[in-house]
PDB file of C-alpha atoms in Angstrom:
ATOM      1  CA  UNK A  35      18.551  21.222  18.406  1.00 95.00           C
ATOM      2  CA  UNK A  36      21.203  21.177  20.793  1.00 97.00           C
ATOM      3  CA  UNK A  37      21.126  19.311  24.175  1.00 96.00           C
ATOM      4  CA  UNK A  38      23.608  18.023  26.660  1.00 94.00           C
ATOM      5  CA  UNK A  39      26.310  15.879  24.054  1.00 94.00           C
ATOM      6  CA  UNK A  40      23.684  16.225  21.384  1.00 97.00           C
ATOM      7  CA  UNK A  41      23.666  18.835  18.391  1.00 98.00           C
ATOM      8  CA  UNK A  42      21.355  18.327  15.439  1.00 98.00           C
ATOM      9  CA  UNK A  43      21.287  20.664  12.121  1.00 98.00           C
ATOM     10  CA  UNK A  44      18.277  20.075   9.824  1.00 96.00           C
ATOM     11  CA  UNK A  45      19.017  22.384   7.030  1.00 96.00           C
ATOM     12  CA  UNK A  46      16.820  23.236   3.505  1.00 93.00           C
ATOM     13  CA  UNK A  47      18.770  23.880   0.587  1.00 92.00           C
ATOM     14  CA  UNK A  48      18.153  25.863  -2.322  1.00 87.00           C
ATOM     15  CA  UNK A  49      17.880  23.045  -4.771  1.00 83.00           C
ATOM     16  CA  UNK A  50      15.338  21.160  -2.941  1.00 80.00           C
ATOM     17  CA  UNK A  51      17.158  19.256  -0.755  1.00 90.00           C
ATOM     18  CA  UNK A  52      18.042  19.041   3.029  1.00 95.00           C
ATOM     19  CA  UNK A  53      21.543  18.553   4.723  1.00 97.00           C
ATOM     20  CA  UNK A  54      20.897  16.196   7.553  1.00 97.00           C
ATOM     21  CA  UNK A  55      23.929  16.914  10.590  1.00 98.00           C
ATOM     22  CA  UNK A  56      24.287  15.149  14.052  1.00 98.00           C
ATOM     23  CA  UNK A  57      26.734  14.674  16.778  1.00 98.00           C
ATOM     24  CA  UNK A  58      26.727  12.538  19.611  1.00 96.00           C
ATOM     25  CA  UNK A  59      29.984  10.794  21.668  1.00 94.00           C
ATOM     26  CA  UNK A  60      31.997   9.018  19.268  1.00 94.00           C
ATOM     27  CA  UNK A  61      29.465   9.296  16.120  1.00 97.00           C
ATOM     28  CA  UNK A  62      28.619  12.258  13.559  1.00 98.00           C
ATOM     29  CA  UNK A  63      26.494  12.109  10.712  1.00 97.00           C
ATOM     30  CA  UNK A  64      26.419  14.062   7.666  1.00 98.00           C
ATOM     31  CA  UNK A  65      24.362  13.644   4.879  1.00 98.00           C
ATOM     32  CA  UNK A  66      22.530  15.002   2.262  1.00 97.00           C
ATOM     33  CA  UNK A  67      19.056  13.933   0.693  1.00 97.00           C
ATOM     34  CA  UNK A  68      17.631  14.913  -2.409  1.00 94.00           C
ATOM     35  CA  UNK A  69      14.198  14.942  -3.866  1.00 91.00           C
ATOM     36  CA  UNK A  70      13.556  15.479  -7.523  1.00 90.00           C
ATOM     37  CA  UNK A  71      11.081  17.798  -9.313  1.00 89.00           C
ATOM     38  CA  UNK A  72       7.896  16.010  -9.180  1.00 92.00           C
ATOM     39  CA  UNK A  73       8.447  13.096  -6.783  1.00 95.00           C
ATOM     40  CA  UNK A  74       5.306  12.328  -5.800  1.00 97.00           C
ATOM     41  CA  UNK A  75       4.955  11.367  -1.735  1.00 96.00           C
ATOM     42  CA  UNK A  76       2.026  10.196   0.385  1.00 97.00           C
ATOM     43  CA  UNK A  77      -0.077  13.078   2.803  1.00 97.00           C
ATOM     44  CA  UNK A  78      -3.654  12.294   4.424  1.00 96.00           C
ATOM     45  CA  UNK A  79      -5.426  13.009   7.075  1.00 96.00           C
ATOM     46  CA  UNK A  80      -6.418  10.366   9.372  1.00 95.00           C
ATOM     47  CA  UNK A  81      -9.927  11.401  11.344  1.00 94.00           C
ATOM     48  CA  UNK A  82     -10.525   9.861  14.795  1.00 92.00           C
ATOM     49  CA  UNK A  83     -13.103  12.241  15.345  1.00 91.00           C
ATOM     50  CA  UNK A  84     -14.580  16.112  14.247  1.00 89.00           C
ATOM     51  CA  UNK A  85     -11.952  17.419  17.041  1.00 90.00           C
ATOM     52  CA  UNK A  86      -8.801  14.594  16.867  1.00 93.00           C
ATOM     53  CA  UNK A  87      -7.186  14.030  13.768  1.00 94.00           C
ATOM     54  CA  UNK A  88      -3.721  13.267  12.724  1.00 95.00           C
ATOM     55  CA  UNK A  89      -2.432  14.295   9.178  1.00 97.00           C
ATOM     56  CA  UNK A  90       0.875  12.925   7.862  1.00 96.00           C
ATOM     57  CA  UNK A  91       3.248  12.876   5.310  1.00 97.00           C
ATOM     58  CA  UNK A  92       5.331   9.696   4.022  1.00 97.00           C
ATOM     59  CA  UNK A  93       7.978  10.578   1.481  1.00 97.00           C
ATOM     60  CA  UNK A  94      10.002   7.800   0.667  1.00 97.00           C
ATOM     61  CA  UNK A  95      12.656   6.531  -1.722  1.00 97.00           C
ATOM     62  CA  UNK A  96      15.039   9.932  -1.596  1.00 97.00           C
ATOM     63  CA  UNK A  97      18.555   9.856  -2.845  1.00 97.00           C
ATOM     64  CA  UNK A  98      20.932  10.103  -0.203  1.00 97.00           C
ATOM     65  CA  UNK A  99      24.896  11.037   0.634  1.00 97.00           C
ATOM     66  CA  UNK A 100      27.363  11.461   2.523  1.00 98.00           C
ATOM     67  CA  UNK A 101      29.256  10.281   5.553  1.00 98.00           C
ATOM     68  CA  UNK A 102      28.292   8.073   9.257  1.00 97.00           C
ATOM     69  CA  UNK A 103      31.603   8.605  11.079  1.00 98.00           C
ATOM     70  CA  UNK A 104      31.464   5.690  14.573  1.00 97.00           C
ATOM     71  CA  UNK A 105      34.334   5.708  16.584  1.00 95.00           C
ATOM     72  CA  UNK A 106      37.035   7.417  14.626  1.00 95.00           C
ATOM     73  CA  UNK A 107      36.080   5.204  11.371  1.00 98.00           C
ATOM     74  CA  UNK A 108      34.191   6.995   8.431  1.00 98.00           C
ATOM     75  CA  UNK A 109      31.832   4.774   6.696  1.00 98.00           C
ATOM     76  CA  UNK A 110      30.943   7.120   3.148  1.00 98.00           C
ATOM     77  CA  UNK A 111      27.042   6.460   1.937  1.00 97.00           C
ATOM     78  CA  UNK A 112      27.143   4.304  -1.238  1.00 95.00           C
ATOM     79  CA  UNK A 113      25.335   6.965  -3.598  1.00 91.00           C
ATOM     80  CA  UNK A 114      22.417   5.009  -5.782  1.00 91.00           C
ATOM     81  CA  UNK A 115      22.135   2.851  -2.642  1.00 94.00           C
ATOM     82  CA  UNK A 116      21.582   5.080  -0.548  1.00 97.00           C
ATOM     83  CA  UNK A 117      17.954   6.001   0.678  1.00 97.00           C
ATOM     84  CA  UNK A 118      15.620   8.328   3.420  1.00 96.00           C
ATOM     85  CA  UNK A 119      12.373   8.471   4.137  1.00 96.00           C
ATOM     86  CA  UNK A 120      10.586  11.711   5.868  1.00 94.00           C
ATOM     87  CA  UNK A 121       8.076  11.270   8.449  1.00 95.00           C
ATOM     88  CA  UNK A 122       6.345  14.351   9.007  1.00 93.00           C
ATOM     89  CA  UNK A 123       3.198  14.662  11.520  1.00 94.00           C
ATOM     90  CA  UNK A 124       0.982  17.217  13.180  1.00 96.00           C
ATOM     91  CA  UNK A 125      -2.360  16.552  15.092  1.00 95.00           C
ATOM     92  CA  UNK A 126      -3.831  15.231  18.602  1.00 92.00           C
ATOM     93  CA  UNK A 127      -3.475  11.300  18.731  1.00 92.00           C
ATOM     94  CA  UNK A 128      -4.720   9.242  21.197  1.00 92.00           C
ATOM     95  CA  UNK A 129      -3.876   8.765  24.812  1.00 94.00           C
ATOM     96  CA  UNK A 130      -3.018   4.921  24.197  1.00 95.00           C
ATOM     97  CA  UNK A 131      -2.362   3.905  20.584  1.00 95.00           C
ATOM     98  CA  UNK A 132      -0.847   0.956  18.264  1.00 97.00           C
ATOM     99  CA  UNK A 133       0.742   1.232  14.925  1.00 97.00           C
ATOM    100  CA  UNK A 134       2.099  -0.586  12.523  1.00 98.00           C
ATOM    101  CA  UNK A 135       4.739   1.257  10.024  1.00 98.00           C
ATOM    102  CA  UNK A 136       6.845   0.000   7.007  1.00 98.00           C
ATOM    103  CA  UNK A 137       8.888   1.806   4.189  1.00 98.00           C
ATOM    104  CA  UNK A 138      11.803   0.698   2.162  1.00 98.00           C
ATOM    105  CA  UNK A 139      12.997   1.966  -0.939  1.00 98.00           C
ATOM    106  CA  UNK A 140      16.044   0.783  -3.617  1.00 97.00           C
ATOM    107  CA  UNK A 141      16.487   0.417  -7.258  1.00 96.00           C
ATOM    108  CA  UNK A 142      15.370  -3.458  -9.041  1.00 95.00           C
ATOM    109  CA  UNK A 143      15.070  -4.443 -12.009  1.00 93.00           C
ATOM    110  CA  UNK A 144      16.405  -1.058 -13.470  1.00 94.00           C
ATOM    111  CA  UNK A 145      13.688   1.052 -11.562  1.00 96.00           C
ATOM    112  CA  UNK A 146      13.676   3.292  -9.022  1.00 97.00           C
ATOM    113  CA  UNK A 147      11.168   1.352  -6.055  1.00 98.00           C
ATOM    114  CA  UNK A 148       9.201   3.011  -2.342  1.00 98.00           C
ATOM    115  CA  UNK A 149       7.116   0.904  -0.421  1.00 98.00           C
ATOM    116  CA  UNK A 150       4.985   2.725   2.736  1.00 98.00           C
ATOM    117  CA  UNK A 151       2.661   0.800   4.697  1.00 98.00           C
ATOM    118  CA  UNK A 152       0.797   1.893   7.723  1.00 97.00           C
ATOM    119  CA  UNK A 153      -1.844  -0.176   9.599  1.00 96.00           C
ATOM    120  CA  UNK A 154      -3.709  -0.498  12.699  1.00 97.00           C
ATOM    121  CA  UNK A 155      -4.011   3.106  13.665  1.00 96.00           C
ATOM    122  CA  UNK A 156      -6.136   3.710  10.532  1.00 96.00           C
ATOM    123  CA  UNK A 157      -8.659   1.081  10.976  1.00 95.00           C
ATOM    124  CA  UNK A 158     -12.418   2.385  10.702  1.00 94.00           C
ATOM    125  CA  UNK A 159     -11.074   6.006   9.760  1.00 94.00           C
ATOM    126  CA  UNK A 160     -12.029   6.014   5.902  1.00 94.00           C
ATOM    127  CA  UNK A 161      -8.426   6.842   5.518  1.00 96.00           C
ATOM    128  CA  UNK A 162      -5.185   5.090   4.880  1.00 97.00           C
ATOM    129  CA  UNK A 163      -1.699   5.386   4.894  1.00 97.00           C
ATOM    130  CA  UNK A 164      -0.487   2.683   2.026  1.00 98.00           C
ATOM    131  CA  UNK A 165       1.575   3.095  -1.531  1.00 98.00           C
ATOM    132  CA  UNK A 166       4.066   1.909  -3.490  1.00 98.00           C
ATOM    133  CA  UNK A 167       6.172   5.220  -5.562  1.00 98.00           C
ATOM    134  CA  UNK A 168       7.549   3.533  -9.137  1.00 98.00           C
ATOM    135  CA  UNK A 169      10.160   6.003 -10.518  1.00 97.00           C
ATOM    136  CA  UNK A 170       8.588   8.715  -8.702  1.00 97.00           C
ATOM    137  CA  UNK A 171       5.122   8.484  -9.312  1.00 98.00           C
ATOM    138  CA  UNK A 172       2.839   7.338  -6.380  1.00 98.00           C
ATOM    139  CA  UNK A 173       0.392   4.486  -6.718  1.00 98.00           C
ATOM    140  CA  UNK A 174      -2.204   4.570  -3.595  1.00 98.00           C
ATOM    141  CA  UNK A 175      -3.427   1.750  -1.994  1.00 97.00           C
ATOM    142  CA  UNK A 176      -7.106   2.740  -0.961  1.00 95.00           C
ATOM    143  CA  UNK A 177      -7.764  -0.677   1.177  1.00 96.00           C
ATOM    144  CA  UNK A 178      -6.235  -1.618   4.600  1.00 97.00           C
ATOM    145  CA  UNK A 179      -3.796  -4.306   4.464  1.00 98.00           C
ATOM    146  CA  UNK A 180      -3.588  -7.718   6.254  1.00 98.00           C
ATOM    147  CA  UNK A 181      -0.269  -7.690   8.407  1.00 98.00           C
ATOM    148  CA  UNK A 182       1.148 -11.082   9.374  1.00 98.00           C
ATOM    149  CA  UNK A 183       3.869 -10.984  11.885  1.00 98.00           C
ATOM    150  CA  UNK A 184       4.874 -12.538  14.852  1.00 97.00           C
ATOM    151  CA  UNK A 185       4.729 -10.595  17.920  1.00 96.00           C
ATOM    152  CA  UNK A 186       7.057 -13.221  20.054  1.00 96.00           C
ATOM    153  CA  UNK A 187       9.389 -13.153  17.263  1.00 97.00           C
ATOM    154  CA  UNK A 188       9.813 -10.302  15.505  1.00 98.00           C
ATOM    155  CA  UNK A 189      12.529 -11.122  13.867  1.00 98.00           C
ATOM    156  CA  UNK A 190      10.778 -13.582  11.641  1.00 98.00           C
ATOM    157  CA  UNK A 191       9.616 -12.684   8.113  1.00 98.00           C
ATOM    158  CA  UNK A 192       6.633 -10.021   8.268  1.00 98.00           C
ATOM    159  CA  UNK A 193       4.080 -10.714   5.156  1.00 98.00           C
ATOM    160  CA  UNK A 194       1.810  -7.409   3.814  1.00 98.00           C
ATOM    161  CA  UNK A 195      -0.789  -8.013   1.610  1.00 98.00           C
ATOM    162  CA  UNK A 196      -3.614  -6.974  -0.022  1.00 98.00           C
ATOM    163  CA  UNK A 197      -4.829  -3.997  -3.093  1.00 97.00           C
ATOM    164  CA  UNK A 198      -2.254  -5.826  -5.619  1.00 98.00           C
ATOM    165  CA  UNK A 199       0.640  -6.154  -3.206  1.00 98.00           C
ATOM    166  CA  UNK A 200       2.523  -9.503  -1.920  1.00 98.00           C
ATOM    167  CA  UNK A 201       5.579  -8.238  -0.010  1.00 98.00           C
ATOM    168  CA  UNK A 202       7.908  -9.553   2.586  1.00 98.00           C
ATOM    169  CA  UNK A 203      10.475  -8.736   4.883  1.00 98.00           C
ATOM    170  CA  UNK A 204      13.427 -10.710   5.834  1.00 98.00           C
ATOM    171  CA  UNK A 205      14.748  -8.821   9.254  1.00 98.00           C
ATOM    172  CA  UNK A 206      18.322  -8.745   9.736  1.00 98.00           C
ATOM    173  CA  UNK A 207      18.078  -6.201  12.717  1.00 98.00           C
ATOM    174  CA  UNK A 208      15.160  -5.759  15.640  1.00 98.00           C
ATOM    175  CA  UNK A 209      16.014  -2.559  17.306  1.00 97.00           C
ATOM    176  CA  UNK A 210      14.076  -2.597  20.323  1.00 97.00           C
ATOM    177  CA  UNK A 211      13.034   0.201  22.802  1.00 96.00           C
ATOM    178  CA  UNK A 212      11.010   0.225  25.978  1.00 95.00           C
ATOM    179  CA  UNK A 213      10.391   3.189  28.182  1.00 94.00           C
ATOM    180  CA  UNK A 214       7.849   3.007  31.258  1.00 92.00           C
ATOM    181  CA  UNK A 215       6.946   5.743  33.594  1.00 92.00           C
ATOM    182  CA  UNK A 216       3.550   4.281  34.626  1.00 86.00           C
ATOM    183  CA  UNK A 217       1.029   6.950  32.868  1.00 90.00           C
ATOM    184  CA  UNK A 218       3.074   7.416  30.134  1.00 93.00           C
ATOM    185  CA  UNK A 219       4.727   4.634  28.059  1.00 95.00           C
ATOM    186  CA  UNK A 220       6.272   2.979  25.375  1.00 96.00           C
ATOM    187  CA  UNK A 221       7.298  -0.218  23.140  1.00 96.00           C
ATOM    188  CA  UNK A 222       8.899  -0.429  19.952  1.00 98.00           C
ATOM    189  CA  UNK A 223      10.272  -3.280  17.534  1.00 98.00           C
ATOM    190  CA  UNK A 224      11.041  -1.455  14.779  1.00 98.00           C
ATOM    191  CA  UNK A 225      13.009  -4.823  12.195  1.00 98.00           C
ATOM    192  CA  UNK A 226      15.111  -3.564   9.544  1.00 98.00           C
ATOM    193  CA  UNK A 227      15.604  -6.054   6.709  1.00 98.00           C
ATOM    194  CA  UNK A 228      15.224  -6.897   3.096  1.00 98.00           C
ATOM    195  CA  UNK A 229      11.780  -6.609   1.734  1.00 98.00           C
ATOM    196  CA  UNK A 230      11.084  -8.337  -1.580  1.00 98.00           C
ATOM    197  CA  UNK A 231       7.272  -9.393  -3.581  1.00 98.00           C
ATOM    198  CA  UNK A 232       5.024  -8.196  -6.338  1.00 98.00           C
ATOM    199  CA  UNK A 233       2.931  -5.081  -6.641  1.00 98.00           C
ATOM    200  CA  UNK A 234      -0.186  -5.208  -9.322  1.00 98.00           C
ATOM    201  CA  UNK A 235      -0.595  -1.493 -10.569  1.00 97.00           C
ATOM    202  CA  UNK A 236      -3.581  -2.505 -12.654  1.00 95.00           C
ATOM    203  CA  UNK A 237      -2.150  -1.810 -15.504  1.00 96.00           C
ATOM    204  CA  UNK A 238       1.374  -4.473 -14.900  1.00 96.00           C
ATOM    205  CA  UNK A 239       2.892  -6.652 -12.325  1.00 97.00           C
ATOM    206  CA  UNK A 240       6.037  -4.992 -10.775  1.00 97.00           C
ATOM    207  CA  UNK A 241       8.434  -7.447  -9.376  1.00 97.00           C
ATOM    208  CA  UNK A 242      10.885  -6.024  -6.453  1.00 98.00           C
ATOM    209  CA  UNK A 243      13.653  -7.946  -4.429  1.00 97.00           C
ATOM    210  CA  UNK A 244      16.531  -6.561  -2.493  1.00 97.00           C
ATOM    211  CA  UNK A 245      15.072  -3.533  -1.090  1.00 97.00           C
ATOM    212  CA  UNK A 246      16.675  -2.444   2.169  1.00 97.00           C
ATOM    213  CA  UNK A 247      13.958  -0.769   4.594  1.00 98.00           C
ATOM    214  CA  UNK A 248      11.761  -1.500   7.485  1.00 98.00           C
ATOM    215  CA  UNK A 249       8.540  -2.956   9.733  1.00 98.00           C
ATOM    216  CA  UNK A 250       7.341  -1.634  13.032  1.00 98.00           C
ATOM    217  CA  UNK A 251       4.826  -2.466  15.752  1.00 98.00           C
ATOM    218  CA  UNK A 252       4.556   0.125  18.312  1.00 98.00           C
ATOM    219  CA  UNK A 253       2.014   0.787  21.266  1.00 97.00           C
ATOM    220  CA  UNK A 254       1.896   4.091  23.078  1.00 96.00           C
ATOM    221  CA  UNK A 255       0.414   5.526  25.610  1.00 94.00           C
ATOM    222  CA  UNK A 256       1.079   8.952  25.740  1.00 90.00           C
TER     223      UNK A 256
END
């Protein structure tokens, strides 16, 4: 992609992974994520209708490296600390929409944790969007969850529960966006923070604390 002070290089790699480049005044970043053989990630399709549907793709606790340069200073990616998560879409949503969207991924209590939670925008499909990945291996979460959060503060602790999970968010960050053009519109509070809690896999209780990721609430109309 390249735009006016803007270039962006997505780039496959042979071994699996993708080299992740972007420019903008006074900031490059440069880094590379891996996924191993067999990672398992989270796809579904979520039906609004026989003609509107929207499938997507959560893939979440993927080794990354490599370098955020801001102003002059490079700041080097701590590897085994280090973590993305893809987002990948395709379908017809909505004209006016509200999500709710959380990931976070790290290593605790010497293994390898990925949290994704979606909610709202899957209510009354059949379908949902929520799983924890232990070392790799996905554990779905068939039920909606119950999302407590406070929408005049959203920097307070978020609580997800429900299907064997207990988690909670701590948000250090809020960054906010708001974009209004009368037809079409906007609002994000996406908090970035540490999430920590319990998930019951049915067969043992993991534990996680320290986990660096995410919560969003976002209404569109678009």
């Amino acid at each position: 992609a390249r735009a006016k002070g803007l270039t962006i290089d997505i780039t496959p790699m042979r071994d699996g992974g993708t080299r992740l480049r972007a420019v903008i005044a006074d900031a490059e970043i440069d880094v590379t994520v891996r996924r191993a053989a067999g990672h398992d990630c989270l796809a579904v399709v979520v039906p609004w209708s026989d003609t509107r549907f929207q499938y997507t793709v959560k893939d979440v606790a993927l080794p990354a490296s490599g370098t955020l340069t801001v102003g002059g200073v490079m700041h080097v990616l701590p590897e085994g600390q280090s973590w993305a998560v893809l987002d990948h879409g395709r379908g017809r949503w909505p004209y006016d929409i509200t999500w709710n969207w959380a990931a976070g991924a790290g290593r605790t209590h010497g293994r390898t944790i990925g949290l994704q939670f979606g909610g709202k925008w899957t209510e009354g499909t059949g379908s949902t969007e929520n799983g924890v990945v232990i070392d790799g291996r996905l554990h779905k979460i068939g039920s909606e969850l119950r999302w407590d959060y406070a929408t005049d503060d959203f920097l307070a602790p978020w609580r997800i529960s429900g299907g064997g999970l207990q988690a909670e968010l701590t948000p250090f960050h809020d960054k906010r966006t708001r974009t209004n053009f009368g037809v079409l519109s906007g609002a994000t509070d996406q908090c970035f923070g540490i999430w920590s809690g319990t998930f019951d896999t049915g067969d043992e209780v993991v534990e996680f604390n320290g986990l660096v990721g995410f919560a969003e609430h976002v209404h569109n109309r678009w």
